Amino acid sequence: MDIGLIASPLIKTKKMQDRMFPFAASLNYGLLSLATHLVNQGFSAKVFDPREWRGGKAVQQTLAWIREHQPQFVAISCISGFSYPAFKILVREVRKTFPDIPIIAGGKDHLALIAERAMKECPEIDVLVKGEGELPLVAIMERGLTVSNTENLRGIPNVILRDNLLNTGTISHDDLVEFDSFLPLDFTLHENFILHPPSIEVGRGCPFKCSFCPNDRKKILKKDPGDIVKEAKKLSALYNTKKLLMYFQTPMFLMSDKELSKLKALRNAMGLSFEWRTQTRVDYLSPEKIELIGQAGGRVVDLGLESGSEEMLGAMCKTENPAKYLSAASDILHAAERSRVAIKLNILFYAGERRKTLLETFDFLEKHAGLKWTLSAYPLLIYPGTLLESSIEPMLKKYGGSVVQTYEWQEQHLIPVNPSEEFSYQEMQRLGILFGKAFQTSDEYFNERRYGYYRPGVTYGEFLKHAEHIGFEDLPCSIDKEDMLLNRRTLKSILENTYANCTDWR
């Protein structure tokens, strides 16, 4: 085999509930895209994803996989700070066990953002791809690479090499070369793909420049609805089900009304019944577009609402008119109810968050509690390379907040935020779970997660069995509506500072 593409497993996660269930899985579709492109260019490639750290067992699994497939090159991806500690161990052990196999590293959403630091911290890396990898990886494969000599790679865009003194040098990455076409992902190149929820990459890039987002793609790339339907048909056959639940992967879903109408027409004409989930923001949606999404098979939309507080929306520069923004969000929620589309609201506890602002978000959510939606709430975590990394200090100073600086977080190159003197990062984590419990039941949570988060075929009975074993305390959902209303009253008492013993919830 020419190249083995390996995903670094997560040692921890941003939301621990994401990994509590054995059927929870996330597909590294970036690696699958690379493998698909390489095979299309005539190389042999496969993707291996050990999925879980399991006390270090992932290292032995990875070494055994390399020993079995004997790739000439190894490319190891790290797309999250939560997998960076595992990545460092992986590259060290791969180099120790297979000293003659060149190691290529990458990961657009994390490793590429700390590229120079990663090269210093991981001397085993021979070359690091910064940005999207399809074009530079093919160039690396065509030119060839050895552990002792990377000189012939100079001039390839988006790569970082070492100089003769083992210091790092940045090579031609100022003008990032971006992939400008799509191929249908070849799921058969992924080991155990059947255990992962299916995905179709429908777009790359985002026109918005949120200060807390690491997305740096300059161009918007969208897949034609005709190609999406063809790919969905193949995936349905591969997973052996007519009603396939899939994720339309993209940083920001930007399909126009015309494109949605075409998707709907082709899906109906081919007699397909696949359903899908995607993510976008309030600015993109309208009641009319929500209706089209529902007609085209869209069943869950992750909506980056971020907050129900006008003050926080203004602080994070989410909108220039917070009142109009929240009014539009309200219209979307009502339209989604009519269109059989479940909205999953993403809530971000931003810098400066206090009881006052949290109560405003609570009030917005409670006002719409009778509609069909779920939520995910989490405190601010600063990613390297974002605008926020260098601009957060004034807001924190204003409200008595701070950043968390522990060895564990520094090792991951992630920066958690204590938003104000009223709440710490850990307290906000707990509040995020309580927000979930206050507004969603276990069946609502499960029905949302089975689109794109759980392997195909998982039943609500399986979910409940594992949830009861884990314990509902750490899950962001309530057992039933009665429990949900009780949690809602508790949350409101905490935010109004009238809870009988406020230390209990922490």
XYZ file of C-alpha atoms in Angstrom:
506
model
C 0.000 0.000 0.000
C 1.278 3.458 -0.866
C -0.072 5.381 2.110
C -1.974 4.745 5.321
C -4.028 7.633 6.668
C -4.541 7.480 10.431
C -6.835 9.488 12.683
C -5.575 10.468 16.123
C -8.078 9.237 18.736
C -9.612 11.514 21.319
C -8.312 11.126 24.850
C -10.976 13.514 26.098
C -13.746 15.455 24.407
C -15.248 18.913 24.615
C -18.525 17.325 25.689
C -17.956 14.052 27.513
C -21.506 12.902 26.740
C -20.493 12.706 23.076
C -18.349 9.645 23.821
C -20.312 7.966 26.609
C -22.175 5.602 24.302
C -20.447 2.706 22.502
C -22.454 3.450 19.339
C -21.391 7.127 19.235
C -18.943 7.733 16.416
C -17.599 10.577 14.320
C -16.161 10.000 10.898
C -12.952 11.798 9.976
C -14.314 12.608 6.542
C -11.290 14.818 5.826
C -9.053 11.730 5.817
C -11.627 9.859 3.736
C -11.607 12.713 1.224
C -7.797 12.505 1.028
C -7.871 8.738 0.534
C -10.560 9.035 -2.140
C -8.557 11.689 -4.004
C -5.302 9.722 -3.775
C -6.920 6.560 -5.136
C -8.440 8.620 -7.953
C -4.891 9.750 -8.788
C -3.634 6.165 -8.990
C -2.246 5.610 -5.478
C -3.339 2.916 -3.059
C -4.620 4.274 0.261
C -6.694 3.292 3.271
C -7.974 5.085 6.373
C -7.600 3.687 9.889
C -9.424 5.232 12.833
C -8.870 3.615 16.252
C -11.772 5.810 17.463
C -11.021 5.630 21.180
C -7.874 5.991 23.236
C -8.804 3.112 25.582
C -5.944 3.672 27.971
C -3.403 3.696 25.161
C -4.651 0.569 23.363
C -5.165 2.713 20.270
C -1.389 2.896 19.868
C -1.023 -0.882 19.705
C -3.998 -1.121 17.344
C -2.400 1.456 15.062
C 1.011 -0.248 15.068
C -0.637 -3.594 14.302
C -2.567 -2.018 11.413
C 0.619 -0.518 9.951
C 2.407 -3.841 10.346
C -0.421 -5.600 8.498
C -0.768 -3.141 5.597
C 2.903 -2.067 5.277
C 2.328 1.414 3.805
C 5.271 3.228 2.275
C 4.072 6.477 3.906
C 2.014 7.237 6.974
C -0.154 10.364 7.279
C -1.462 11.073 10.772
C -4.273 13.557 11.261
C -5.011 15.650 14.349
C -8.150 17.769 13.996
C -8.746 18.529 17.683
C -6.750 19.708 20.660
C -8.434 16.899 22.581
C -6.571 14.383 20.413
C -3.247 16.280 20.283
C -1.719 14.464 23.296
C -2.602 11.151 21.613
C -1.148 12.435 18.339
C 2.209 13.158 19.987
C 2.354 9.643 21.405
C 1.298 8.100 18.090
C 3.975 9.806 15.987
C 6.619 8.931 18.584
C 5.657 5.250 18.676
C 5.249 4.977 14.900
C 8.733 6.411 14.364
C 10.191 4.168 17.080
C 8.584 1.013 15.628
C 8.915 1.861 11.929
C 11.956 4.160 11.711
C 12.105 4.115 7.901
C 8.491 5.066 7.190
C 8.134 8.829 6.543
C 5.504 10.545 8.688
C 3.271 13.211 7.168
C 1.136 15.194 9.622
C -1.936 17.339 9.083
C -5.286 18.451 10.394
C -6.781 21.672 9.086
C -8.841 22.468 12.176
C -6.090 22.096 14.770
C -2.636 20.873 13.815
C -2.397 23.299 10.915
C -3.183 26.151 13.312
C -0.239 25.266 15.569
C 2.004 23.997 12.777
C 5.293 25.579 13.838
C 4.776 24.612 17.481
C 3.803 21.068 16.521
C 6.973 20.644 14.463
C 9.040 21.635 17.496
C 7.096 19.465 19.927
C 7.028 16.443 17.618
C 10.502 15.918 16.077
C 9.239 12.693 14.497
C 7.162 14.631 11.919
C 8.929 14.747 8.566
C 6.537 17.128 6.826
C 3.383 18.927 7.927
C 0.557 19.873 5.574
C -0.934 23.239 6.464
C -4.486 23.734 5.194
C -6.395 21.404 2.902
C -4.388 18.349 1.968
C -5.609 16.928 -1.340
C -3.242 18.813 -3.665
C -0.096 18.931 -1.503
C -0.410 15.267 -0.522
C -0.529 14.170 -4.154
C 2.536 16.346 -4.848
C 4.391 14.774 -1.920
C 3.538 11.277 -3.143
C 4.626 12.076 -6.695
C 7.975 13.549 -5.642
C 8.702 10.945 -3.000
C 9.891 11.403 0.548
C 12.398 9.779 2.873
C 12.959 10.175 6.582
C 16.438 11.572 6.008
C 15.674 13.874 3.076
C 12.739 16.197 2.426
C 14.603 18.683 0.217
C 12.793 17.621 -2.956
C 9.505 18.794 -1.413
C 10.533 22.429 -1.352
C 8.203 24.599 -3.389
C 5.082 22.547 -2.708
C 2.395 24.902 -1.368
C 0.873 24.403 2.075
C 3.708 22.338 3.546
C 6.144 22.974 6.368
C 9.557 21.297 6.340
C 12.569 21.246 8.619
C 15.844 22.898 7.775
C 19.178 21.190 8.341
C 19.350 22.424 11.934
C 15.992 20.825 12.774
C 14.386 24.226 13.166
C 11.174 24.623 11.272
C 10.751 26.605 8.108
C 7.478 27.729 6.577
C 7.373 26.946 2.877
C 4.967 28.710 0.505
C 1.877 28.571 2.692
C 0.932 32.241 2.737
C -1.385 31.765 -0.244
C -3.111 28.523 0.685
C -3.932 26.286 -2.254
C -7.475 25.032 -1.900
C -9.139 22.027 -3.471
C -11.703 23.254 -6.014
C -13.682 20.099 -6.847
C -15.494 17.265 -5.110
C -15.337 13.518 -5.398
C -17.893 11.161 -3.848
C -16.296 9.806 -0.684
C -15.289 6.155 -1.066
C -16.420 4.742 2.282
C -14.868 1.347 1.491
C -11.433 2.935 2.022
C -12.303 3.465 5.695
C -11.774 0.556 8.078
C -15.088 -0.383 9.760
C -17.025 2.365 7.986
C -20.258 0.560 8.809
C -19.827 1.557 12.476
C -19.840 5.237 11.544
C -22.801 7.387 10.542
C -22.707 8.151 6.811
C -21.830 11.634 5.577
C -21.751 13.526 2.318
C -19.451 16.508 2.056
C -21.652 19.129 0.414
C -19.560 22.251 0.902
C -16.382 23.885 2.124
C -15.788 27.405 3.336
C -17.847 30.009 5.135
C -18.368 33.689 4.221
C -18.747 34.718 7.859
C -15.777 35.624 10.024
C -16.803 34.765 13.578
C -14.023 35.672 15.989
C -14.246 32.315 17.779
C -14.129 30.107 14.658
C -10.866 28.647 13.223
C -12.233 28.224 9.687
C -9.791 29.923 7.297
C -10.956 28.788 3.864
C -11.049 31.677 1.447
C -13.255 30.198 -1.265
C -16.779 28.815 -1.028
C -17.163 25.394 -2.641
C -20.563 23.721 -3.039
C -21.521 20.343 -4.455
C -24.226 20.196 -7.133
C -27.549 18.727 -5.896
C -27.432 16.156 -8.693
C -24.100 14.826 -7.411
C -25.436 14.795 -3.845
C -28.421 12.645 -4.838
C -26.222 10.208 -6.790
C -23.899 9.887 -3.808
C -26.838 9.391 -1.438
C -28.160 6.583 -3.638
C -24.786 4.798 -3.576
C -24.508 5.225 0.187
C -28.006 3.837 0.716
C -26.983 0.724 -1.197
C -23.678 0.474 0.657
C -25.386 0.692 4.050
C -28.198 -1.549 2.767
C -31.102 0.682 3.757
C -33.550 2.847 1.819
C -34.093 5.315 4.649
C -30.501 6.297 5.334
C -29.940 9.001 7.951
C -26.898 11.020 6.999
C -24.987 14.200 7.746
C -24.440 16.804 5.039
C -20.957 17.913 6.068
C -20.031 21.568 5.581
C -18.820 24.413 7.797
C -21.922 26.348 6.731
C -24.857 25.016 4.712
C -25.396 27.592 1.956
C -27.639 25.859 -0.569
C -29.860 28.342 -2.410
C -33.642 27.982 -2.818
C -33.082 26.914 -6.422
C -30.553 24.266 -5.369
C -32.862 22.975 -2.622
C -35.720 22.701 -5.122
C -33.461 20.724 -7.449
C -32.411 18.431 -4.585
C -36.069 17.859 -3.697
C -37.053 17.118 -7.319
C -34.189 14.683 -7.959
C -34.709 12.896 -4.629
C -38.377 12.396 -5.470
C -37.738 11.460 -9.117
C -35.301 8.716 -8.099
C -37.682 7.393 -5.440
C -35.179 7.933 -2.637
C -36.118 8.411 1.012
C -32.782 9.340 2.615
C -32.977 12.000 5.321
C -30.274 14.409 6.338
C -28.893 16.842 8.840
C -26.664 19.870 8.379
C -25.523 23.043 10.107
C -25.998 26.740 9.402
C -26.864 30.040 11.084
C -29.809 32.378 11.505
C -28.627 34.775 8.765
C -28.969 32.087 6.105
C -32.386 30.698 6.989
C -35.896 31.976 6.394
C -39.304 30.344 6.935
C -39.499 29.663 3.193
C -36.064 28.019 3.129
C -36.919 25.874 6.155
C -39.955 24.591 4.258
C -37.778 23.711 1.251
C -35.260 21.942 3.494
C -38.052 19.791 4.932
C -39.389 18.955 1.471
C -35.878 17.952 0.329
C -35.474 15.453 3.180
C -33.796 17.685 5.751
C -34.828 16.586 9.232
C -32.330 18.246 11.613
C -30.635 21.628 11.281
C -27.907 22.626 13.710
C -28.489 26.344 14.117
C -25.733 28.576 15.476
C -28.021 30.784 17.540
C -25.259 31.205 20.185
C -27.317 33.282 22.628
C -30.719 34.706 23.502
C -29.060 37.760 25.026
C -28.789 40.840 22.839
C -25.754 41.952 24.844
C -23.869 38.702 24.221
C -24.818 38.616 20.528
C -23.368 42.099 20.181
C -20.235 41.211 22.146
C -19.440 38.237 19.939
C -20.197 40.276 16.779
C -22.742 37.682 15.716
C -25.031 40.350 14.298
C -25.266 44.111 13.948
C -28.917 44.071 15.025
C -29.453 41.596 17.909
C -33.169 42.363 18.308
C -33.872 41.700 14.625
C -31.670 38.598 14.783
C -33.647 37.085 17.673
C -36.920 37.911 15.959
C -35.711 36.078 12.844
C -34.642 33.099 14.977
C -38.139 32.987 16.472
C -39.695 32.928 12.992
C -37.364 30.070 12.004
C -38.332 27.984 15.024
C -42.034 28.377 14.251
C -41.474 27.555 10.575
C -39.464 24.450 11.486
C -42.364 23.193 13.600
C -44.653 23.414 10.560
C -42.122 21.769 8.233
C -41.172 18.668 10.244
C -37.629 19.986 10.682
C -36.055 19.689 14.127
C -33.777 22.581 15.050
C -30.812 21.891 17.298
C -29.831 25.219 18.850
C -26.137 25.701 19.552
C -25.623 27.985 22.552
C -22.223 29.505 23.280
C -21.573 30.892 26.761
C -19.406 33.830 25.744
C -16.920 36.011 27.585
C -18.821 38.341 29.926
C -21.606 35.833 30.549
C -23.384 36.491 33.851
C -26.634 35.508 35.511
C -28.305 38.476 33.811
C -27.320 37.407 30.297
C -27.911 33.711 30.949
C -31.388 34.525 32.199
C -32.061 36.393 28.958
C -31.081 33.256 27.005
C -33.241 31.168 29.329
C -36.212 33.465 28.734
C -35.814 33.216 24.956
C -35.703 29.417 25.154
C -38.633 29.181 27.550
C -40.703 31.403 25.260
C -40.258 28.813 22.488
C -40.369 25.693 24.677
C -43.553 24.401 23.035
C -41.857 24.036 19.636
C -39.780 21.148 18.266
C -36.117 21.818 18.977
C -33.209 20.584 21.076
C -30.054 22.325 22.228
C -26.383 22.029 23.005
C -24.823 24.595 25.352
C -21.145 24.971 26.176
C -18.735 27.611 27.502
C -16.249 29.445 25.329
C -13.102 27.570 24.365
C -10.534 29.596 22.428
C -8.911 27.795 19.514
C -5.420 28.728 18.302
C -5.273 30.997 15.288
C -8.662 32.637 15.824
C -9.238 36.381 16.053
C -10.473 35.853 19.582
C -7.108 34.562 20.775
C -5.617 38.058 20.660
C -8.721 40.140 21.439
C -10.448 38.480 24.403
C -8.600 40.292 27.212
C -10.598 43.573 27.369
C -13.948 41.801 27.746
C -12.615 39.464 30.421
C -11.123 42.360 32.318
C -14.421 44.251 32.159
C -16.389 41.457 33.830
C -13.744 39.868 36.036
C -13.203 36.850 33.803
C -9.971 35.064 32.964
C -8.482 32.286 30.889
C -7.645 28.888 32.335
C -3.929 28.228 32.222
C -3.183 24.717 33.418
C -0.594 22.298 32.066
C -3.315 19.979 30.725
C -4.964 22.700 28.650
C -1.651 24.161 27.491
C -0.585 20.709 26.312
C -3.699 20.586 24.142
C -3.184 24.161 22.860
C -6.715 25.067 23.903
C -7.771 27.969 26.123
C -10.911 27.607 28.267
C -12.513 30.843 29.473
C -13.868 31.752 32.897
C -16.442 34.216 31.501
C -16.897 36.516 34.502
C -16.416 36.748 38.222
C -19.783 35.013 38.630
C -18.907 31.753 36.854
C -15.890 29.592 36.138
C -15.398 27.476 33.004
C -16.210 24.305 34.952
C -19.364 25.836 36.391
C -20.432 26.845 32.903
C -19.867 23.278 31.725
C -22.276 22.097 34.387
C -24.755 24.832 33.499
C -24.581 23.724 29.872
C -25.721 20.242 30.864
C -28.479 21.736 33.022
C -29.682 23.908 30.119
C -29.996 20.698 28.111
C -31.914 18.970 30.890
C -34.239 21.962 31.206
C -35.364 21.919 27.570
C -35.070 18.398 26.112
C -36.184 14.918 27.054
C -34.216 11.731 26.431
C -36.311 10.725 23.411
C -35.919 14.176 21.831
C -32.169 14.073 22.453
C -31.871 10.574 20.956
C -33.932 11.412 17.852
C -31.623 14.358 17.159
C -28.394 12.424 17.775
C -29.249 9.502 15.526
C -28.722 11.842 12.581
C -24.948 11.948 12.171
C -23.795 11.024 15.686
C -24.785 7.387 16.236
C -24.067 4.389 14.038
C -26.971 3.375 11.780
C -29.689 1.205 13.274
C -29.322 2.153 16.943
C -32.694 2.026 18.724
C -34.088 4.184 21.487
C -34.174 1.060 23.664
C -30.395 0.627 23.259
C -29.898 4.290 24.051
C -31.977 4.071 27.246
C -30.188 0.921 28.380
C -26.798 2.607 28.154
C -28.111 5.905 29.521
C -29.398 4.158 32.631
C -26.070 2.366 33.027
C -24.135 5.621 32.645
C -26.584 7.580 34.758
C -28.646 10.534 33.595
C -26.779 12.978 35.847
C -24.135 13.784 33.235
C -26.405 13.670 30.199
C -27.817 16.939 28.789
C -31.369 15.625 28.737
C -34.120 14.707 31.191
C -35.721 11.290 31.558
C -39.197 12.619 30.726
C -41.203 15.840 30.576
C -41.915 15.886 34.301
C -38.191 15.651 35.048
C -37.503 18.304 32.397
C -39.888 20.809 33.999
C -38.284 20.170 37.391
C -34.826 20.821 35.922
C -36.143 23.968 34.240
C -37.360 25.348 37.556
C -34.021 24.513 39.154
C -32.103 26.252 36.374
C -34.254 29.366 36.633
C -33.733 29.502 40.402
C -29.960 29.297 39.895
C -30.004 32.103 37.335
C -32.229 34.269 39.515
C -29.918 33.502 42.435
C -32.847 32.212 44.517
C -31.755 28.581 44.661
C -31.920 27.330 48.224
C -28.331 26.079 48.187
C -26.470 27.326 45.131
C -23.410 25.177 45.843
C -25.384 21.996 45.178
C -25.643 22.466 41.396
C -21.928 23.055 41.004
